[in-house]
């Protein structure tokens, strides 16, 4: 018997038709609203340019940080003469170095990100979210980079702080569709190993992988002192299983099928999915990873603004 | 043992597979939906598979049960076991059967009459009894007619069934109440039996159910039979005048019935019967003479919708007229025929309607006796009767002519008084007692007696009579100054005076001598009086005739009445009136016994009376108060009865007998009225044989489970509806459980 199949097609509202790059994901009004907010890192980061973010590197700067004993090779002009007069010992001054933020967006492009019950697929939402965050970052003269992954790293873009760079990055994203399976944990480990300088790492994924392994991967980032934000992108149907008739559900990555009546299963499904979410939330909280749930039925711009406002308040 | 009343519906038992098939079709028709990950679906399915299977199973069970109950309810299962029957009282029972024996049971409904069907049903009831049962059978006619008066054992079943099938209905009406009371009285004699049944089998006619009163009403009271004198003037055949002579112990009283007695009332025949019948006739004028035309007015009745009916009049078995009339249902209509002049003598007539489903009432028989002349006897001496004979002998021509015979009082005994329509006694008294008796008998038989006083009779001679309107108290000589008297018409509407117009000059007489009558006897009246209030002419009905008494003589010796201008018209009117008063009734109703002296005075003990079928009708005599009275017995067949005797060897039509017509109105009773009329606790009404026996079987042996199954079905349907709604109720959402802020931060509701 030939079964009827519901297909999942790219939604029309995902991108602005006919546009490329930034304009494909954000309209002028959204860009205007996003231009007034900044993305702050909660921790000190290393950067190249003089920016608003604290850098762990202590060098010539206007802000005194602390003393260290004078050693051969140190610049004598940094010797603190007052301490010498007090202690008859030679100490040099160390200064806070204010620098720009390096932001890496890690975007999941596995097949499961291709699911969407409403106007938007999860991948489309993730792309718009990445575009919004990227715009905020570049607007603040910070650097934005990209890792696009599925079961491996598919695209890697070094961080730059120009709009042109952002535009090209988003153009590359525009040409990509969800595909392949997921190997979030291993890929994250690879990415963590490749980022040497402290940065702000933003993971945008549905995290439909082994929770413990993904958590370990996130811990890897934290061990390297990166500030990590996890945007857990999910469709409302994935959360509630609010379907009204039996279906033969087909896994988009593995091809496995199961025939169930969502109405009968909803309660148990929600309990299990809730446990899944709770596991991530708890482990992220323990690692001081900023865990956020993003539903694809929300407005991206509104969501990003709310998030950044809260982040700014919490950073004071 | 379980049986099914509608086993055909068991074929629909396959519908119990419908829920299963629907489930399988549904399963095979699921749509494939790509989903991000089936991991949680599989886990959830694993976790809740048992619960889901149980829920699906319960739903399937409820729906299958629904279909099963629906099928069974329509198939109407019935539990029949001897044990079960015994628990319902299938013990030995006493059964009473009452069959309506009125002539309306001869109504033909289909291939057989209602009577044939009723007797067949009764016989079947008797034959269907078990060995320990007992029974009795009654017929309900105008009286209660026992067929088996006491309870018979079941071994008499066959014999009684044969007897029942051989029974015939009666030519009369019926009353079911007294028969049911009589049957119940028999059942009540045996107190030991618990199970009792009374079966009443009738047609759909409402008339037999008169006499029952709705529950709470007082029982009907017995009404007396009208006196014979009054009966002559009644118009029998009208249902409103049916004699209801019910003994007090048979008056309907439901409180005398045991609570456990069940009454099966079976109303057979058509629910919408149709019948047209002639109900009555009237002849005008009442006095018919030869060569005089007359008019016959027929009253017709119809039950059922309005229809055109042809009515045919036969005279001496020859058709003389036919007319059509549209008879409205439920009402009476009248149709008149002009009868051509007939020769003198008795003639048999009948009015017929076409053959229908109740043929017994389609013919109405009656007689007319056309007189050649009006024979009148004048008794008195020559001188006294001079004016009288002159007046009576002067023919008025026209409609009547008077044949006067004159005899002297001593020759009166030689005359056959019955052959005269009226007898004038002019100064004829005193008369021997025997003659007085003959004259009185003559009047009772319908004759008209006119008495003129005279000088020959004393007051005592008048006192010897028992039929005078008044016994004179004196014979007065009127003073000269008071002799001129005006006459007053005291009863101007009296049929005798109606034709005499008082208009014009007030009649007056010169009266020199007069009988003084102060007191009138019972039913006597003054027709004409003189100006001073003294009666001039009085009358008194006696039997079927009438006695007229003048207070002046027939000649000029007492007054100048014979010279007055209204002497002749009064005398002629008297003859006409008395001739008409003595007209015999054109017909009689069927009866078991009929006195003949008034109706058929020409009958003697030697006469032979034969019925319409030629069978001899018995004439018996009895003596009462010194008189020999004759009566005929068994006049129950409608038709013309002929009389012959030594003096009339050729049989002539003597009596026309008809069925009393109240049964011809077949207005049906409504079935739902019967239990209310009976007022008994347990009444089962059936309208067919099949329905009756089904009800008997249900009552005696088992009960259908159809209704309980339908109630159970309703309950299961409600349960299924609630359960499936509960299963598909909207549960809570995870997004409601988790508090997700606009910034994406997640926290539990509890926190």
PDB file of N, CA and C in Angstrom, chain B residues 354-413:
ATOM      1  N   UNK B 354     -78.392  -2.521  -0.308  1.00  0.00           N
ATOM      2  CA  UNK B 354     -77.590  -3.546  -0.969  1.00  0.00           C
ATOM      3  C   UNK B 354     -76.820  -4.410   0.026  1.00  0.00           C
ATOM      4  N   UNK B 355     -76.448  -5.588  -0.431  1.00  0.00           N
ATOM      5  CA  UNK B 355     -75.662  -6.519   0.380  1.00  0.00           C
ATOM      6  C   UNK B 355     -74.355  -5.885   0.814  1.00  0.00           C
ATOM      7  N   UNK B 356     -74.023  -6.036   2.088  1.00  0.00           N
ATOM      8  CA  UNK B 356     -72.752  -5.508   2.583  1.00  0.00           C
ATOM      9  C   UNK B 356     -72.173  -6.527   3.549  1.00  0.00           C
ATOM     10  N   UNK B 357     -71.252  -6.064   4.385  1.00  0.00           N
ATOM     11  CA  UNK B 357     -70.567  -7.009   5.263  1.00  0.00           C
ATOM     12  C   UNK B 357     -71.450  -7.486   6.411  1.00  0.00           C
ATOM     13  N   UNK B 358     -72.524  -6.811   6.688  1.00  0.00           N
ATOM     14  CA  UNK B 358     -73.459  -7.269   7.722  1.00  0.00           C
ATOM     15  C   UNK B 358     -74.820  -7.397   7.057  1.00  0.00           C
ATOM     16  N   UNK B 359     -75.099  -8.516   6.397  1.00  0.00           N
ATOM     17  CA  UNK B 359     -76.322  -8.619   5.583  1.00  0.00           C
ATOM     18  C   UNK B 359     -77.591  -8.774   6.399  1.00  0.00           C
ATOM     19  N   UNK B 360     -77.469  -9.147   7.659  1.00  0.00           N
ATOM     20  CA  UNK B 360     -78.647  -9.505   8.432  1.00  0.00           C
ATOM     21  C   UNK B 360     -79.578  -8.323   8.658  1.00  0.00           C
ATOM     22  N   UNK B 361     -79.040  -7.072   8.564  1.00  0.00           N
ATOM     23  CA  UNK B 361     -79.901  -5.915   8.829  1.00  0.00           C
ATOM     24  C   UNK B 361     -80.204  -5.130   7.564  1.00  0.00           C
ATOM     25  N   UNK B 362     -80.016  -5.724   6.399  1.00  0.00           N
ATOM     26  CA  UNK B 362     -80.219  -4.986   5.155  1.00  0.00           C
ATOM     27  C   UNK B 362     -81.685  -4.880   4.760  1.00  0.00           C
ATOM     28  N   UNK B 363     -82.551  -5.700   5.338  1.00  0.00           N
ATOM     29  CA  UNK B 363     -83.970  -5.675   4.962  1.00  0.00           C
ATOM     30  C   UNK B 363     -84.798  -5.254   6.168  1.00  0.00           C
ATOM     31  N   UNK B 364     -85.768  -4.399   5.926  1.00  0.00           N
ATOM     32  CA  UNK B 364     -86.702  -3.984   6.984  1.00  0.00           C
ATOM     33  C   UNK B 364     -88.109  -4.333   6.504  1.00  0.00           C
ATOM     34  N   UNK B 365     -88.795  -5.191   7.264  1.00  0.00           N
ATOM     35  CA  UNK B 365     -90.115  -5.693   6.867  1.00  0.00           C
ATOM     36  C   UNK B 365     -91.203  -4.917   7.577  1.00  0.00           C
ATOM     37  N   UNK B 366     -92.316  -4.669   6.877  1.00  0.00           N
ATOM     38  CA  UNK B 366     -93.486  -4.061   7.528  1.00  0.00           C
ATOM     39  C   UNK B 366     -94.732  -4.412   6.734  1.00  0.00           C
ATOM     40  N   UNK B 367     -95.880  -4.161   7.388  1.00  0.00           N
ATOM     41  CA  UNK B 367     -97.159  -4.480   6.771  1.00  0.00           C
ATOM     42  C   UNK B 367     -97.994  -3.225   6.639  1.00  0.00           C
ATOM     43  N   UNK B 368     -98.828  -3.217   5.659  1.00  0.00           N
ATOM     44  CA  UNK B 368     -99.909  -2.232   5.665  1.00  0.00           C
ATOM     45  C   UNK B 368    -101.215  -2.998   5.475  1.00  0.00           C
ATOM     46  N   UNK B 369    -102.221  -2.519   6.180  1.00  0.00           N
ATOM     47  CA  UNK B 369    -103.558  -3.122   6.040  1.00  0.00           C
ATOM     48  C   UNK B 369    -104.470  -2.042   5.473  1.00  0.00           C
ATOM     49  N   UNK B 370    -104.795  -2.202   4.217  1.00  0.00           N
ATOM     50  CA  UNK B 370    -105.636  -1.202   3.556  1.00  0.00           C
ATOM     51  C   UNK B 370    -107.103  -1.582   3.770  1.00  0.00           C
ATOM     52  N   UNK B 371    -107.855  -0.654   4.217  1.00  0.00           N
ATOM     53  CA  UNK B 371    -109.267  -0.932   4.471  1.00  0.00           C
ATOM     54  C   UNK B 371    -110.085  -0.510   3.259  1.00  0.00           C
ATOM     55  N   UNK B 372    -111.080  -1.343   2.929  1.00  0.00           N
ATOM     56  CA  UNK B 372    -111.970  -0.994   1.808  1.00  0.00           C
ATOM     57  C   UNK B 372    -112.818   0.203   2.191  1.00  0.00           C
ATOM     58  N   UNK B 373    -113.465   0.146   3.298  1.00  0.00           N
ATOM     59  CA  UNK B 373    -114.241   1.261   3.812  1.00  0.00           C
ATOM     60  C   UNK B 373    -113.987   1.312   5.286  1.00  0.00           C
ATOM     61  N   UNK B 374    -114.667   2.243   5.941  1.00  0.00           N
ATOM     62  CA  UNK B 374    -114.536   2.350   7.385  1.00  0.00           C
ATOM     63  C   UNK B 374    -115.817   1.783   8.000  1.00  0.00           C
ATOM     64  N   UNK B 375    -115.749   0.533   8.321  1.00  0.00           N
ATOM     65  CA  UNK B 375    -116.995  -0.071   8.865  1.00  0.00           C
ATOM     66  C   UNK B 375    -117.302   0.477  10.253  1.00  0.00           C
ATOM     67  N   UNK B 376    -118.449   0.970  10.409  1.00  0.00           N
ATOM     68  CA  UNK B 376    -118.876   1.590  11.661  1.00  0.00           C
ATOM     69  C   UNK B 376    -120.200   0.954  12.088  1.00  0.00           C
ATOM     70  N   UNK B 377    -120.284   0.683  13.347  1.00  0.00           N
ATOM     71  CA  UNK B 377    -121.494   0.069  13.901  1.00  0.00           C
ATOM     72  C   UNK B 377    -122.255   1.098  14.698  1.00  0.00           C
ATOM     73  N   UNK B 378    -123.487   1.199  14.453  1.00  0.00           N
ATOM     74  CA  UNK B 378    -124.318   2.158  15.179  1.00  0.00           C
ATOM     75  C   UNK B 378    -125.345   1.330  15.973  1.00  0.00           C
ATOM     76  N   UNK B 379    -125.346   1.495  17.287  1.00  0.00           N
ATOM     77  CA  UNK B 379    -126.210   0.681  18.152  1.00  0.00           C
ATOM     78  C   UNK B 379    -127.212   1.607  18.832  1.00  0.00           C
ATOM     79  N   UNK B 380    -128.455   1.284  18.694  1.00  0.00           N
ATOM     80  CA  UNK B 380    -129.509   2.095  19.329  1.00  0.00           C
ATOM     81  C   UNK B 380    -130.817   1.834  18.628  1.00  0.00           C
ATOM     82  N   UNK B 381    -131.851   2.461  19.155  1.00  0.00           N
ATOM     83  CA  UNK B 381    -133.145   2.271  18.491  1.00  0.00           C
ATOM     84  C   UNK B 381    -133.219   3.176  17.276  1.00  0.00           C
ATOM     85  N   UNK B 382    -134.211   2.945  16.476  1.00  0.00           N
ATOM     86  CA  UNK B 382    -134.274   3.625  15.177  1.00  0.00           C
ATOM     87  C   UNK B 382    -134.416   5.123  15.338  1.00  0.00           C
ATOM     88  N   UNK B 383    -135.213   5.491  16.271  1.00  0.00           N
ATOM     89  CA  UNK B 383    -135.484   6.915  16.429  1.00  0.00           C
ATOM     90  C   UNK B 383    -134.233   7.620  16.939  1.00  0.00           C
ATOM     91  N   UNK B 384    -133.603   7.026  17.931  1.00  0.00           N
ATOM     92  CA  UNK B 384    -132.427   7.695  18.525  1.00  0.00           C
ATOM     93  C   UNK B 384    -131.288   7.805  17.527  1.00  0.00           C
ATOM     94  N   UNK B 385    -131.185   6.827  16.678  1.00  0.00           N
ATOM     95  CA  UNK B 385    -130.042   6.807  15.768  1.00  0.00           C
ATOM     96  C   UNK B 385    -130.336   7.443  14.426  1.00  0.00           C
ATOM     97  N   UNK B 386    -131.498   8.032  14.299  1.00  0.00           N
ATOM     98  CA  UNK B 386    -131.895   8.588  12.999  1.00  0.00           C
ATOM     99  C   UNK B 386    -130.859   9.597  12.517  1.00  0.00           C
ATOM    100  N   UNK B 387    -130.614  10.596  13.329  1.00  0.00           N
ATOM    101  CA  UNK B 387    -129.709  11.663  12.892  1.00  0.00           C
ATOM    102  C   UNK B 387    -128.282  11.114  12.705  1.00  0.00           C
ATOM    103  N   UNK B 388    -127.947  10.200  13.606  1.00  0.00           N
ATOM    104  CA  UNK B 388    -126.591   9.641  13.558  1.00  0.00           C
ATOM    105  C   UNK B 388    -126.376   8.891  12.261  1.00  0.00           C
ATOM    106  N   UNK B 389    -127.355   8.075  11.932  1.00  0.00           N
ATOM    107  CA  UNK B 389    -127.197   7.287  10.715  1.00  0.00           C
ATOM    108  C   UNK B 389    -127.187   8.174   9.503  1.00  0.00           C
ATOM    109  N   UNK B 390    -127.968   9.188   9.543  1.00  0.00           N
ATOM    110  CA  UNK B 390    -128.009  10.117   8.405  1.00  0.00           C
ATOM    111  C   UNK B 390    -126.646  10.806   8.252  1.00  0.00           C
ATOM    112  N   UNK B 391    -126.095  11.207   9.377  1.00  0.00           N
ATOM    113  CA  UNK B 391    -124.809  11.914   9.320  1.00  0.00           C
ATOM    114  C   UNK B 391    -123.683  10.992   8.881  1.00  0.00           C
ATOM    115  N   UNK B 392    -123.675   9.811   9.442  1.00  0.00           N
ATOM    116  CA  UNK B 392    -122.577   8.894   9.098  1.00  0.00           C
ATOM    117  C   UNK B 392    -122.727   8.365   7.690  1.00  0.00           C
ATOM    118  N   UNK B 393    -124.025   8.223   7.305  1.00  0.00           N
ATOM    119  CA  UNK B 393    -124.223   7.682   5.961  1.00  0.00           C
ATOM    120  C   UNK B 393    -123.921   8.678   4.886  1.00  0.00           C
ATOM    121  N   UNK B 394    -123.886   9.941   5.225  1.00  0.00           N
ATOM    122  CA  UNK B 394    -123.569  10.961   4.222  1.00  0.00           C
ATOM    123  C   UNK B 394    -122.078  10.886   3.961  1.00  0.00           C
ATOM    124  N   UNK B 395    -121.742  10.354   2.763  1.00  0.00           N
ATOM    125  CA  UNK B 395    -120.303  10.176   2.481  1.00  0.00           C
ATOM    126  C   UNK B 395    -119.624  11.513   2.240  1.00  0.00           C
ATOM    127  N   UNK B 396    -118.527  11.689   2.797  1.00  0.00           N
ATOM    128  CA  UNK B 396    -117.778  12.915   2.569  1.00  0.00           C
ATOM    129  C   UNK B 396    -116.975  12.823   1.284  1.00  0.00           C
ATOM    130  N   UNK B 397    -116.975  11.627   0.759  1.00  0.00           N
ATOM    131  CA  UNK B 397    -116.165  11.455  -0.443  1.00  0.00           C
ATOM    132  C   UNK B 397    -114.696  11.667  -0.093  1.00  0.00           C
ATOM    133  N   UNK B 398    -113.985  11.774  -1.059  1.00  0.00           N
ATOM    134  CA  UNK B 398    -112.582  12.070  -0.777  1.00  0.00           C
ATOM    135  C   UNK B 398    -111.863  10.858  -0.229  1.00  0.00           C
ATOM    136  N   UNK B 399    -111.122  11.098   0.866  1.00  0.00           N
ATOM    137  CA  UNK B 399    -110.198  10.077   1.344  1.00  0.00           C
ATOM    138  C   UNK B 399    -110.908   8.915   2.032  1.00  0.00           C
ATOM    139  N   UNK B 400    -111.977   9.098   2.602  1.00  0.00           N
ATOM    140  CA  UNK B 400    -112.589   7.990   3.327  1.00  0.00           C
ATOM    141  C   UNK B 400    -114.089   7.917   3.030  1.00  0.00           C
ATOM    142  N   UNK B 401    -114.564   6.722   3.197  1.00  0.00           N
ATOM    143  CA  UNK B 401    -116.044   6.554   3.103  1.00  0.00           C
ATOM    144  C   UNK B 401    -116.449   5.614   4.221  1.00  0.00           C
ATOM    145  N   UNK B 402    -117.536   5.904   4.851  1.00  0.00           N
ATOM    146  CA  UNK B 402    -117.983   5.194   6.048  1.00  0.00           C
ATOM    147  C   UNK B 402    -119.092   4.233   5.665  1.00  0.00           C
ATOM    148  N   UNK B 403    -118.884   3.016   6.125  1.00  0.00           N
ATOM    149  CA  UNK B 403    -119.890   1.984   5.878  1.00  0.00           C
ATOM    150  C   UNK B 403    -120.629   1.732   7.192  1.00  0.00           C
ATOM    151  N   UNK B 404    -121.831   2.290   7.304  1.00  0.00           N
ATOM    152  CA  UNK B 404    -122.550   2.257   8.588  1.00  0.00           C
ATOM    153  C   UNK B 404    -123.475   1.049   8.628  1.00  0.00           C
ATOM    154  N   UNK B 405    -123.397   0.344   9.759  1.00  0.00           N
ATOM    155  CA  UNK B 405    -124.365  -0.726   9.999  1.00  0.00           C
ATOM    156  C   UNK B 405    -125.151  -0.378  11.258  1.00  0.00           C
ATOM    157  N   UNK B 406    -126.435  -0.574  11.202  1.00  0.00           N
ATOM    158  CA  UNK B 406    -127.278  -0.211  12.353  1.00  0.00           C
ATOM    159  C   UNK B 406    -127.835  -1.507  12.959  1.00  0.00           C
ATOM    160  N   UNK B 407    -127.667  -1.585  14.283  1.00  0.00           N
ATOM    161  CA  UNK B 407    -128.292  -2.706  15.005  1.00  0.00           C
ATOM    162  C   UNK B 407    -128.932  -2.154  16.261  1.00  0.00           C
ATOM    163  N   UNK B 408    -129.923  -2.882  16.705  1.00  0.00           N
ATOM    164  CA  UNK B 408    -130.529  -2.503  17.989  1.00  0.00           C
ATOM    165  C   UNK B 408    -129.686  -3.116  19.099  1.00  0.00           C
ATOM    166  N   UNK B 409    -129.788  -2.607  20.277  1.00  0.00           N
ATOM    167  CA  UNK B 409    -128.934  -3.093  21.367  1.00  0.00           C
ATOM    168  C   UNK B 409    -129.064  -4.587  21.620  1.00  0.00           C
ATOM    169  N   UNK B 410    -130.253  -5.145  21.415  1.00  0.00           N
ATOM    170  CA  UNK B 410    -130.413  -6.568  21.703  1.00  0.00           C
ATOM    171  C   UNK B 410    -129.699  -7.430  20.661  1.00  0.00           C
ATOM    172  N   UNK B 411    -129.309  -6.864  19.516  1.00  0.00           N
ATOM    173  CA  UNK B 411    -128.640  -7.641  18.470  1.00  0.00           C
ATOM    174  C   UNK B 411    -127.137  -7.428  18.502  1.00  0.00           C
ATOM    175  N   UNK B 412    -126.720  -6.684  19.503  1.00  0.00           N
ATOM    176  CA  UNK B 412    -125.286  -6.349  19.575  1.00  0.00           C
ATOM    177  C   UNK B 412    -124.425  -7.584  19.714  1.00  0.00           C
ATOM    178  N   UNK B 413    -124.926  -8.547  20.466  1.00  0.00           N
ATOM    179  CA  UNK B 413    -124.114  -9.732  20.751  1.00  0.00           C
ATOM    180  C   UNK B 413    -123.810 -10.531  19.503  1.00  0.00           C
TER     181      UNK B 413
END
